[in-house]
Amino acid sequence: MSNGRNFPNPHEVKDLPGTEGWQEMYPYYYPFADTSTMPKTAAYENSMLWFYDGLHYPEPVSPLDLTWDDMWHHTASAWVGRIHVFPGNWGRDHRMIMGRVYIDSTDVDPALIPARVPEFEKRVGFALTNWEELFKKWVVKVEKLIRDTDAMEIPRLPELDSITVVREGTWSTGHDLLVAWNRLMENVHLIWEWHFEFNNLVSLVNVQYIEFVKKLFPGITDKSITQTLSGFDAMLFRAFRELLILAKLALQLGVESMVLNSREWKDVEERLLQSPSGKHWLDAWKKAQDPWFNMSCASGWYHTDGSWCDTPSYPLNQIQQYIGMLQKGENLDKPIEEVLTERDRITEEYRNLIANDEDKKTFDSLLATARKCVHYVEDHDFYVENWSHTVFYKKFREFGQIMVDHGVIKEVDDIYFMNRFEIPEVLYDITASWYCGVAPYGQEYWPPKIARRKAIFENFKEWRAPEALGPAPDDFTNPVMINEYGFDNATIERWLGAQDIDVSTVSQLKGYAGSAGVVEGPARVCLSVDDLGKIQTGDILVAPSINPAWSAYFPNVSGVVTDIGGIFGHAAIVAREYKLPAVVATGTGTKVIKTGDKIKVDGDTGMVYIVARA
């Protein structure tokens, strides 16, 4: 263990038995550098604080699933440092240890900051002033890119190419196959470019508003601040609302018994087809699919998550839960009017306390901008991490099927144990062997390599990644990391203090007040999506982080606790919209709390109390 204000040294973390050589399956620039052969790079790494990105990757990530991280490694930093020109920050560098992603925050040389400020003000000022127009364009171009990707043809290699190639002087199908992968990766990169067109700006706006309000009202709670920004209808919520609409329709049509007949979609569909009312409901189901079923069953960051499109039993089971709750007389509609009324009341109370007219003007301006932009946090998640990733995963599997057809891999999902740079080589091998009329070189090369990688990957799951690596800074002020992750000075201190503590002796945790209210009940610790099915009505959900797709379970739970995530992260935002008490960024919640523990969540103060152990 490290001492003082240091977390473990990334170069001293030992590989688990059975994971030796894991580095070769990821891009060469992901593992921490070898100190003997790359001393300069290692020295840079040793000088930085690296956060474990459990927000996006709470579980080990396979080589091809790492594509999403690789893309935002590029694009987040592009928009922070080179496009919007944040004065003090270049972006976030990324590294990996045993399938876990770590990120740092790279600062600009203080001498360069004055020259960057005018560019920052000009560019960010334009974007925020023209927000509505730019966002409308964003929706159009993003949806077009997704639909164009969905329509992409991934060609199979025929016995013979068409004679039209000769007649029209075009090219071989093999060329089309190679181009298709490159085009797919171009689209992946572009969707993530556009993801960050606004993402960092929203974080900046939120932090500016929070800092100003806390300056005006030193005693104001995070609960009160976040309540002033609640009450918006994001695209992500629309998907779950469609399921609620279908649940209500089943009751209206009197087909609820058919919908509840089985947890398997094919059985339910067969029953519904036997009656006019059932067919009516099926028509509504089909109509809702585009685009709302382009939702991940979990986070959208793992190929194992599945989507509502390819796992129809998932939305069906959610509808069945809603039907059961509606039959009990429960109100499942998001309490938007209550949220808005409370938002406006609190805002007006604080505004009336501002005596200085200039301060009041600044308050009004910052609040208006924050409310104007806040929807983007959940809107972009629907378009990018859910809709686009659903489409991209479908295309990845088409390439996987081609590899299966040519004997290079045994199962379609084996493709996920290749990284994105290896796949063009495999496709080139397949194409070359097709041209030559011989078996692909990869038929004997890849199966044992894939088997080895799968075994290593399973062993990754035995490692509990440290929350951070490297030296702890005296002052950490990156607005994006604070806003989205909850990584700030207080969080760092909690992690440092917890390194040598016996978690069985901990009786309370401090985090951020993510959503107002107080609740007491049984804890349900969910470390992955596989645990969600164990949730019982009234449980308090405790997780490393929570992604928006988990919102389907929010009507069942009574409160939320997370290890990481800021007050404008997904967990806090969704909890506020459902009026669920939430405490985020506890740092060690999933280590300290066990399923069945009776806990008290105080979303007003950011405290979690362990009332009784299971």
XYZ file of C-alpha atoms in Angstrom:
614
model
C 0.000 0.000 0.000
C 1.112 3.552 -0.605
C 1.671 6.032 2.207
C 0.995 9.733 2.672
C -0.814 11.494 -0.135
C -0.168 8.808 -2.689
C -2.268 6.137 -4.263
C -0.620 2.963 -5.614
C 2.105 3.518 -8.205
C 0.702 2.327 -11.571
C 4.041 0.740 -12.470
C 4.058 -1.348 -9.306
C 0.640 -2.958 -9.736
C 1.266 -6.687 -10.219
C -0.593 -8.689 -12.853
C -2.893 -11.337 -11.420
C -1.854 -14.959 -12.032
C -3.302 -16.050 -15.341
C -3.312 -12.552 -16.847
C 0.326 -12.422 -17.908
C 0.766 -10.875 -21.341
C -2.638 -9.156 -21.310
C -1.096 -6.035 -22.820
C -0.795 -7.535 -26.308
C -4.540 -7.603 -26.938
C -5.008 -3.839 -26.563
C -3.572 -0.944 -28.616
C 0.078 -0.458 -27.721
C -0.507 2.989 -26.207
C -2.923 1.800 -23.491
C -0.792 -0.097 -20.927
C 1.359 1.977 -18.583
C 4.878 2.277 -19.975
C 7.741 -0.024 -19.067
C 10.001 2.010 -16.782
C 13.196 0.487 -18.181
C 12.497 0.906 -21.902
C 10.284 4.035 -21.824
C 11.615 6.103 -18.908
C 10.320 9.482 -20.140
C 6.773 8.234 -20.644
C 6.870 6.408 -17.320
C 8.071 9.573 -15.577
C 5.104 11.497 -17.003
C 2.732 8.742 -15.866
C 4.238 8.763 -12.371
C 3.670 12.503 -12.084
C -0.078 12.275 -12.755
C -3.134 11.290 -10.725
C -5.058 8.581 -12.603
C -8.739 7.973 -11.850
C -10.383 4.615 -12.432
C -13.164 5.227 -14.975
C -15.757 3.061 -13.304
C -18.405 5.497 -14.530
C -18.169 4.096 -18.053
C -16.395 0.785 -17.477
C -17.303 -0.686 -14.067
C -16.253 -4.104 -15.382
C -13.234 -5.230 -17.432
C -13.435 -4.128 -21.048
C -12.741 -6.393 -24.021
C -10.437 -5.238 -26.840
C -13.170 -4.224 -29.295
C -15.426 -2.744 -26.598
C -12.487 -0.469 -25.807
C -13.278 1.322 -29.085
C -15.673 3.685 -27.280
C -13.032 4.662 -24.756
C -10.459 5.085 -27.500
C -12.820 7.427 -29.327
C -13.592 9.670 -26.395
C -9.904 9.653 -25.460
C -9.478 11.446 -28.795
C -12.577 13.528 -29.135
C -13.118 14.826 -25.595
C -9.607 16.216 -25.578
C -9.970 17.563 -29.113
C -12.923 19.724 -28.111
C -11.494 20.744 -24.727
C -7.998 21.667 -25.809
C -7.999 22.319 -29.542
C -11.504 23.460 -30.515
C -13.192 25.169 -27.555
C -9.727 26.028 -26.184
C -10.362 25.658 -22.462
C -7.681 27.939 -20.995
C -6.215 25.633 -18.373
C -6.842 22.129 -19.678
C -5.876 20.040 -22.705
C -8.122 17.093 -21.963
C -7.860 13.613 -20.497
C -5.204 11.018 -21.195
C -6.078 7.313 -20.892
C -4.291 4.177 -19.729
C -5.265 0.635 -18.774
C -4.404 -2.053 -16.248
C -5.889 -5.536 -16.569
C -8.947 -4.442 -18.522
C -9.675 -1.371 -16.347
C -9.446 2.115 -17.832
C -7.717 4.955 -15.981
C -7.858 8.625 -16.971
C -5.990 11.752 -15.965
C -6.474 15.472 -16.527
C -3.737 17.182 -18.529
C -3.119 20.820 -17.655
C -1.945 23.631 -19.913
C 1.342 25.385 -19.146
C 0.302 28.458 -17.096
C 2.367 30.657 -19.413
C 0.081 29.718 -22.331
C -3.213 30.403 -20.558
C -3.493 34.185 -21.196
C -3.275 33.682 -24.963
C -5.949 30.972 -24.853
C -8.542 32.976 -22.916
C -9.727 35.215 -25.812
C -10.145 32.206 -28.112
C -12.051 30.345 -25.422
C -14.409 33.251 -24.785
C -15.058 33.772 -28.484
C -15.731 30.128 -29.316
C -17.652 29.104 -26.223
C -19.581 32.371 -26.248
C -20.761 31.689 -29.785
C -21.801 28.128 -28.969
C -23.815 29.115 -25.898
C -25.423 32.151 -27.525
C -26.532 30.058 -30.495
C -27.309 26.918 -28.493
C -30.831 26.245 -29.769
C -29.903 26.571 -33.443
C -26.719 24.527 -33.093
C -28.483 21.776 -31.154
C -31.218 21.475 -33.798
C -28.485 20.989 -36.405
C -26.782 18.511 -34.084
C -29.884 16.313 -33.873
C -30.289 16.282 -37.661
C -26.672 15.413 -38.461
C -26.363 12.820 -35.689
C -29.573 11.038 -36.660
C -28.499 11.051 -40.326
C -25.123 9.532 -39.437
C -26.791 6.804 -37.385
C -29.303 5.936 -40.099
C -26.621 6.024 -42.810
C -24.535 3.619 -40.725
C -27.513 1.339 -40.222
C -28.024 1.264 -43.996
C -24.373 0.385 -44.705
C -23.956 -2.846 -46.626
C -21.255 -5.162 -45.317
C -20.554 -7.315 -48.382
C -20.077 -11.076 -48.303
C -17.411 -12.456 -50.610
C -19.117 -14.361 -53.470
C -17.822 -17.335 -55.432
C -17.199 -15.014 -58.373
C -17.492 -11.259 -58.705
C -20.139 -9.913 -61.048
C -19.339 -9.422 -64.729
C -20.396 -5.786 -64.249
C -16.957 -5.196 -62.719
C -15.494 -5.974 -66.152
C -18.112 -4.061 -68.078
C -18.025 -0.927 -65.922
C -14.396 -0.987 -64.794
C -15.179 -0.840 -61.068
C -13.534 -3.035 -58.416
C -13.738 -6.285 -56.479
C -16.069 -7.115 -53.597
C -12.930 -7.587 -51.507
C -12.187 -3.890 -51.920
C -15.710 -3.052 -50.740
C -15.236 -5.229 -47.653
C -12.010 -3.472 -46.674
C -13.536 -0.051 -47.274
C -16.637 -0.961 -45.239
C -14.644 -1.457 -42.037
C -12.764 1.791 -42.552
C -16.025 3.624 -43.206
C -17.566 2.137 -40.074
C -14.643 3.342 -37.959
C -14.886 6.797 -39.542
C -18.525 6.957 -38.484
C -17.688 5.770 -34.971
C -15.098 8.515 -34.645
C -17.452 11.146 -36.054
C -20.341 10.303 -33.727
C -17.967 10.753 -30.815
C -16.659 14.024 -32.251
C -20.217 15.300 -32.172
C -20.821 13.803 -28.728
C -18.292 16.290 -27.361
C -19.436 19.250 -29.421
C -21.531 20.226 -26.393
C -20.715 17.792 -23.595
C -17.842 19.716 -22.029
C -19.715 23.007 -22.402
C -22.608 21.685 -20.325
C -20.178 20.665 -17.590
C -18.578 24.099 -17.707
C -21.936 25.893 -17.540
C -23.062 23.776 -14.588
C -19.860 24.359 -12.642
C -19.940 28.117 -13.301
C -23.517 28.282 -12.035
C -22.751 26.182 -8.953
C -19.661 28.202 -8.039
C -21.500 31.514 -8.393
C -24.474 30.358 -6.324
C -22.197 29.017 -3.576
C -20.368 32.343 -3.553
C -23.677 34.179 -3.097
C -24.999 31.699 -0.532
C -22.089 29.993 1.280
C -24.437 27.729 3.224
C -26.525 26.527 0.284
C -26.750 22.753 -0.125
C -26.116 20.769 -3.292
C -29.732 19.641 -2.954
C -31.044 23.183 -3.338
C -28.723 23.968 -6.239
C -29.693 20.911 -8.247
C -33.386 21.469 -7.574
C -33.170 24.806 -9.387
C -32.167 22.909 -12.547
C -34.608 20.000 -12.357
C -37.649 19.349 -14.515
C -36.748 18.694 -18.137
C -37.923 16.113 -20.649
C -34.895 14.406 -22.152
C -34.879 12.007 -25.085
C -33.640 9.224 -22.838
C -36.753 9.441 -20.658
C -38.920 9.146 -23.761
C -37.790 5.564 -24.338
C -38.953 4.433 -20.903
C -42.136 6.448 -21.259
C -42.925 4.450 -24.399
C -42.834 1.271 -22.307
C -45.200 2.820 -19.780
C -47.531 3.841 -22.615
C -47.522 0.239 -23.848
C -48.276 -1.018 -20.335
C -51.250 1.340 -20.046
C -52.442 0.361 -23.538
C -52.400 -3.328 -22.590
C -54.750 -2.561 -19.694
C -56.980 -0.359 -21.856
C -57.303 -3.063 -24.531
C -57.784 -5.829 -21.987
C -54.791 -7.823 -23.248
C -52.724 -7.591 -20.068
C -53.125 -11.324 -19.393
C -51.605 -12.082 -22.798
C -48.713 -9.680 -22.185
C -48.143 -11.227 -18.758
C -48.414 -14.780 -20.103
C -44.673 -15.399 -20.457
C -41.361 -13.647 -19.906
C -40.300 -14.743 -23.391
C -41.282 -12.374 -26.190
C -41.940 -15.057 -28.812
C -44.562 -16.697 -26.564
C -46.296 -13.391 -25.829
C -46.287 -12.391 -29.485
C -47.867 -15.706 -30.457
C -50.704 -15.167 -27.973
C -51.297 -11.565 -29.030
C -51.592 -12.505 -32.700
C -54.685 -14.544 -31.877
C -56.971 -11.546 -31.209
C -57.757 -8.160 -32.834
C -56.949 -6.337 -29.600
C -53.679 -8.221 -29.364
C -52.794 -7.242 -32.933
C -53.642 -3.628 -32.090
C -51.188 -3.757 -29.197
C -48.539 -5.368 -31.402
C -48.912 -2.537 -33.913
C -48.184 -0.049 -31.127
C -45.189 -2.151 -30.043
C -43.767 -2.123 -33.573
C -44.391 1.600 -33.985
C -42.464 2.343 -30.790
C -39.390 0.434 -31.937
C -38.021 3.151 -34.241
C -36.179 4.795 -32.636
C -37.057 4.018 -29.019
C -35.965 0.363 -28.942
C -32.440 1.373 -29.898
C -31.697 1.304 -26.191
C -29.042 -0.726 -24.463
C -30.180 -3.214 -21.852
C -27.411 -1.782 -19.676
C -24.911 0.966 -20.506
C -24.197 0.623 -24.224
C -20.482 0.295 -23.501
C -20.269 -3.519 -23.570
C -21.171 -5.940 -26.358
C -22.676 -8.222 -23.726
C -25.279 -5.605 -22.763
C -27.606 -6.351 -25.661
C -30.294 -3.925 -26.799
C -34.058 -3.763 -26.744
C -33.964 -4.487 -30.485
C -32.157 -7.815 -30.221
C -33.437 -8.711 -26.741
C -37.186 -7.945 -26.917
C -37.810 -9.833 -23.696
C -36.031 -6.986 -21.877
C -38.547 -4.224 -22.714
C -41.324 -6.810 -22.380
C -40.272 -7.602 -18.815
C -40.200 -3.890 -17.978
C -43.717 -3.510 -19.395
C -44.836 -6.483 -17.314
C -43.453 -4.830 -14.170
C -45.265 -1.611 -15.042
C -48.541 -3.480 -15.595
C -48.244 -5.106 -12.179
C -47.570 -1.778 -10.508
C -50.427 -0.068 -12.367
C -52.783 -2.849 -11.296
C -51.870 -2.019 -7.697
C -52.866 1.587 -8.315
C -49.349 3.000 -8.315
C -48.667 6.220 -10.236
C -45.654 5.626 -12.486
C -45.701 8.899 -14.385
C -42.629 11.022 -13.777
C -43.797 13.721 -11.325
C -42.814 16.569 -13.640
C -45.338 19.099 -12.313
C -44.233 18.521 -8.723
C -40.599 18.835 -9.745
C -41.216 22.080 -11.650
C -43.291 23.616 -8.850
C -40.602 22.850 -6.292
C -37.888 24.053 -8.674
C -39.562 27.416 -9.228
C -40.325 27.888 -5.527
C -36.749 27.281 -4.423
C -35.317 29.398 -7.232
C -37.544 32.346 -6.362
C -36.726 32.120 -2.649
C -32.999 32.324 -3.290
C -33.332 34.972 -5.987
C -35.263 37.210 -3.603
C -32.352 37.047 -1.175
C -29.965 38.626 -3.700
C -29.676 42.316 -2.794
C -27.187 43.437 -5.433
C -28.754 44.084 -8.854
C -25.588 43.083 -10.693
C -25.442 39.783 -8.808
C -29.112 39.203 -9.572
C -28.459 39.814 -13.271
C -25.551 37.361 -13.262
C -27.643 34.801 -11.382
C -30.452 35.079 -13.933
C -28.035 34.744 -16.845
C -26.155 31.734 -15.483
C -29.383 30.005 -14.447
C -30.991 30.561 -17.849
C -27.944 29.161 -19.631
C -27.728 26.135 -17.334
C -31.430 25.337 -17.763
C -31.120 25.786 -21.512
C -28.294 23.264 -21.742
C -29.038 20.738 -18.998
C -31.115 18.437 -21.233
C -28.034 17.565 -23.291
C -26.629 15.259 -20.617
C -29.455 12.764 -21.162
C -30.268 13.612 -24.790
C -26.800 12.797 -26.072
C -26.808 9.541 -24.142
C -29.828 8.350 -26.094
C -28.354 9.277 -29.457
C -24.750 8.177 -28.895
C -24.328 5.532 -26.186
C -27.678 3.900 -26.929
C -28.937 4.411 -30.493
C -25.607 4.675 -32.311
C -23.910 1.967 -30.249
C -26.826 -0.391 -30.906
C -26.274 0.121 -34.636
C -22.486 -0.140 -34.428
C -22.685 -3.375 -32.450
C -24.980 -4.805 -35.107
C -22.373 -3.970 -37.753
C -19.523 -5.381 -35.663
C -21.391 -8.676 -35.524
C -21.836 -8.679 -39.294
C -18.058 -8.551 -39.630
C -17.832 -11.256 -36.977
C -20.125 -13.465 -39.057
C -17.848 -13.030 -42.071
C -14.903 -14.180 -39.945
C -16.914 -17.214 -38.813
C -17.868 -17.991 -42.415
C -14.194 -18.016 -43.381
C -13.120 -20.118 -40.402
C -11.043 -17.449 -38.665
C -13.091 -17.435 -35.452
C -15.508 -19.973 -34.002
C -18.266 -17.670 -32.724
C -19.475 -14.278 -33.914
C -18.732 -12.606 -30.582
C -15.114 -13.778 -30.725
C -14.563 -10.613 -32.760
C -14.747 -8.656 -29.492
C -11.453 -10.205 -28.450
C -9.704 -8.428 -31.308
C -8.971 -4.728 -31.067
C -10.099 -2.335 -33.784
C -6.658 -2.163 -35.390
C -6.362 -5.949 -35.722
C -9.655 -6.350 -37.570
C -8.481 -4.695 -40.825
C -5.567 -7.155 -40.866
C -7.969 -10.070 -40.469
C -10.208 -8.747 -43.246
C -7.165 -8.282 -45.472
C -6.153 -11.887 -44.760
C -9.669 -13.135 -45.563
C -9.812 -11.096 -48.759
C -6.339 -12.152 -49.916
C -7.064 -15.838 -49.316
C -10.406 -15.493 -51.129
C -8.602 -13.992 -54.101
C -6.015 -16.775 -54.053
C -8.431 -19.631 -53.434
C -6.696 -20.772 -50.252
C -7.610 -20.975 -46.566
C -7.025 -17.788 -44.533
C -3.790 -17.700 -42.573
C -5.901 -16.729 -39.577
C -7.740 -20.066 -39.425
C -4.930 -21.520 -37.319
C -3.567 -18.234 -35.961
C -6.641 -16.712 -34.297
C -8.584 -19.507 -32.499
C -5.846 -20.278 -29.930
C -5.135 -16.568 -29.480
C -8.829 -15.836 -28.877
C -9.057 -18.724 -26.396
C -6.048 -17.384 -24.497
C -7.500 -13.866 -24.429
C -10.845 -15.123 -23.143
C -9.109 -16.929 -20.295
C -7.138 -13.803 -19.400
C -10.303 -11.729 -19.539
C -12.086 -14.022 -17.093
C -9.180 -13.652 -14.680
C -9.454 -9.851 -14.929
C -12.753 -10.097 -13.048
C -10.960 -11.199 -9.870
C -9.222 -7.816 -9.550
C -10.792 -4.938 -7.621
C -9.266 -1.893 -9.260
C -7.993 0.928 -6.997
C -10.061 4.107 -7.277
C -6.937 6.067 -8.189
C -3.241 5.668 -8.954
C -0.312 8.015 -8.467
C 0.242 11.171 -6.405
C -2.742 13.072 -5.005
C -2.646 16.785 -5.893
C -3.041 19.519 -3.294
C -5.892 21.050 -5.273
C -7.988 19.443 -8.024
C -10.272 21.830 -9.929
C -11.086 20.298 -13.331
C -14.764 21.270 -13.919
C -15.630 18.372 -16.222
C -14.261 15.740 -13.855
C -16.043 17.340 -10.897
C -19.346 17.709 -12.733
C -19.582 14.257 -14.330
C -17.521 12.019 -12.065
C -17.624 13.738 -8.693
C -13.812 13.676 -8.649
C -12.801 16.629 -6.485
C -10.669 17.367 -3.435
C -13.196 15.880 -1.021
C -13.498 12.652 -3.018
C -9.730 12.309 -3.237
C -9.435 12.764 0.522
C -12.103 10.096 1.112
C -10.213 7.656 -1.094
C -6.917 8.401 0.624
C -8.494 7.903 4.021
C -10.107 4.622 3.008
C -6.960 2.884 1.753
C -6.091 1.240 5.073
C -9.494 1.194 6.766
C -11.289 -2.009 7.738
C -14.568 -1.505 5.864
C -16.444 -3.655 8.376
C -15.942 -0.907 10.971
C -17.407 1.880 8.819
C -20.882 3.001 9.871
C -21.408 6.052 7.671
C -20.316 7.458 4.325
C -20.110 11.000 3.010
C -20.854 11.840 -0.611
C -22.748 14.461 -2.563
C -26.431 15.236 -2.187
C -27.468 14.046 -5.637
C -31.236 14.128 -5.121
C -33.275 15.430 -2.190
C -35.075 13.311 0.374
C -34.402 10.778 3.111
C -35.128 7.056 2.929
C -34.309 4.001 5.011
C -34.407 0.458 3.696
C -32.521 -2.660 2.562
C -29.454 -2.202 0.384
C -29.134 -3.972 -2.943
C -25.537 -3.862 -4.172
C -25.389 -4.179 -7.962
C -21.859 -4.374 -9.329
C -23.019 -5.108 -12.872
C -26.119 -5.300 -15.041
C -26.405 -8.996 -14.176
C -27.374 -8.006 -10.633
C -30.273 -5.747 -11.630
C -32.744 -8.604 -11.922
C -32.338 -9.244 -8.187
C -33.786 -5.853 -7.227
C -36.870 -6.034 -5.018
C -39.425 -3.261 -4.647
C -38.237 -0.837 -1.978
C -34.545 -1.726 -2.232
C -31.963 1.037 -2.082
C -29.745 0.606 -5.132
C -26.006 0.727 -4.356
C -23.683 0.641 -7.374
C -20.250 1.773 -8.557
C -22.054 4.048 -11.004
C -25.408 4.123 -12.729
C -26.011 4.574 -16.417
C -29.256 5.930 -17.863
C -30.510 2.559 -19.094
C -30.858 1.491 -15.472
C -33.678 4.048 -15.223
C -36.137 1.242 -15.953
C -35.536 0.002 -12.404
C -36.040 3.372 -10.727
C -39.794 2.856 -10.152
C -38.824 -0.227 -8.079
C -36.144 1.285 -5.858
C -36.524 3.733 -2.995
C -33.106 5.384 -3.120
C -29.704 5.402 -4.817
C -26.068 5.351 -3.634
C -23.039 5.393 -5.967
C -19.267 5.232 -5.613
C -18.657 7.866 -8.282
C -20.624 10.415 -10.270
C -21.182 14.139 -9.891
C -24.362 15.989 -9.011
C -24.896 16.415 -12.744
C -24.037 12.819 -13.588
C -26.655 10.361 -14.838
C -27.489 8.830 -11.460
C -28.205 12.174 -9.812
C -30.158 13.592 -12.747
C -32.451 10.602 -13.161
C -32.964 10.274 -9.397
C -34.077 13.905 -9.221
C -36.550 13.433 -12.047
C -38.055 10.443 -10.207
C -37.859 12.209 -6.816
C -35.669 9.451 -5.352
C -33.213 10.311 -2.562
C -29.669 9.847 -3.861
C -26.136 10.235 -2.558
C -23.402 10.063 -5.202
C -19.588 9.935 -5.126
C -19.322 8.162 -1.770
C -16.054 6.699 -3.017
C -16.381 3.329 -1.295
C -20.114 2.603 -1.061
C -19.963 -0.772 -2.785
C -17.022 -1.846 -0.618
C -18.591 -0.847 2.686
C -22.261 -1.695 2.103
C -23.445 -5.275 1.595
C -26.725 -6.493 0.121
C -29.286 -6.786 2.896
C -27.732 -4.128 5.120
C -30.314 -1.685 6.415
C -29.140 1.773 5.396
C -30.378 5.338 5.597
C -29.804 7.617 2.608
C -29.962 11.347 3.292
C -30.136 13.064 -0.079
C -30.364 16.437 1.655
C -26.960 16.267 3.337
C -25.093 13.693 1.237
C -24.785 11.198 4.087
C -25.353 7.436 4.080
C -25.742 5.615 7.406
C -25.485 1.862 7.973
C -28.311 1.276 10.438
C -27.919 -2.493 10.767
C -25.758 -5.127 9.138
C -27.387 -8.032 7.325
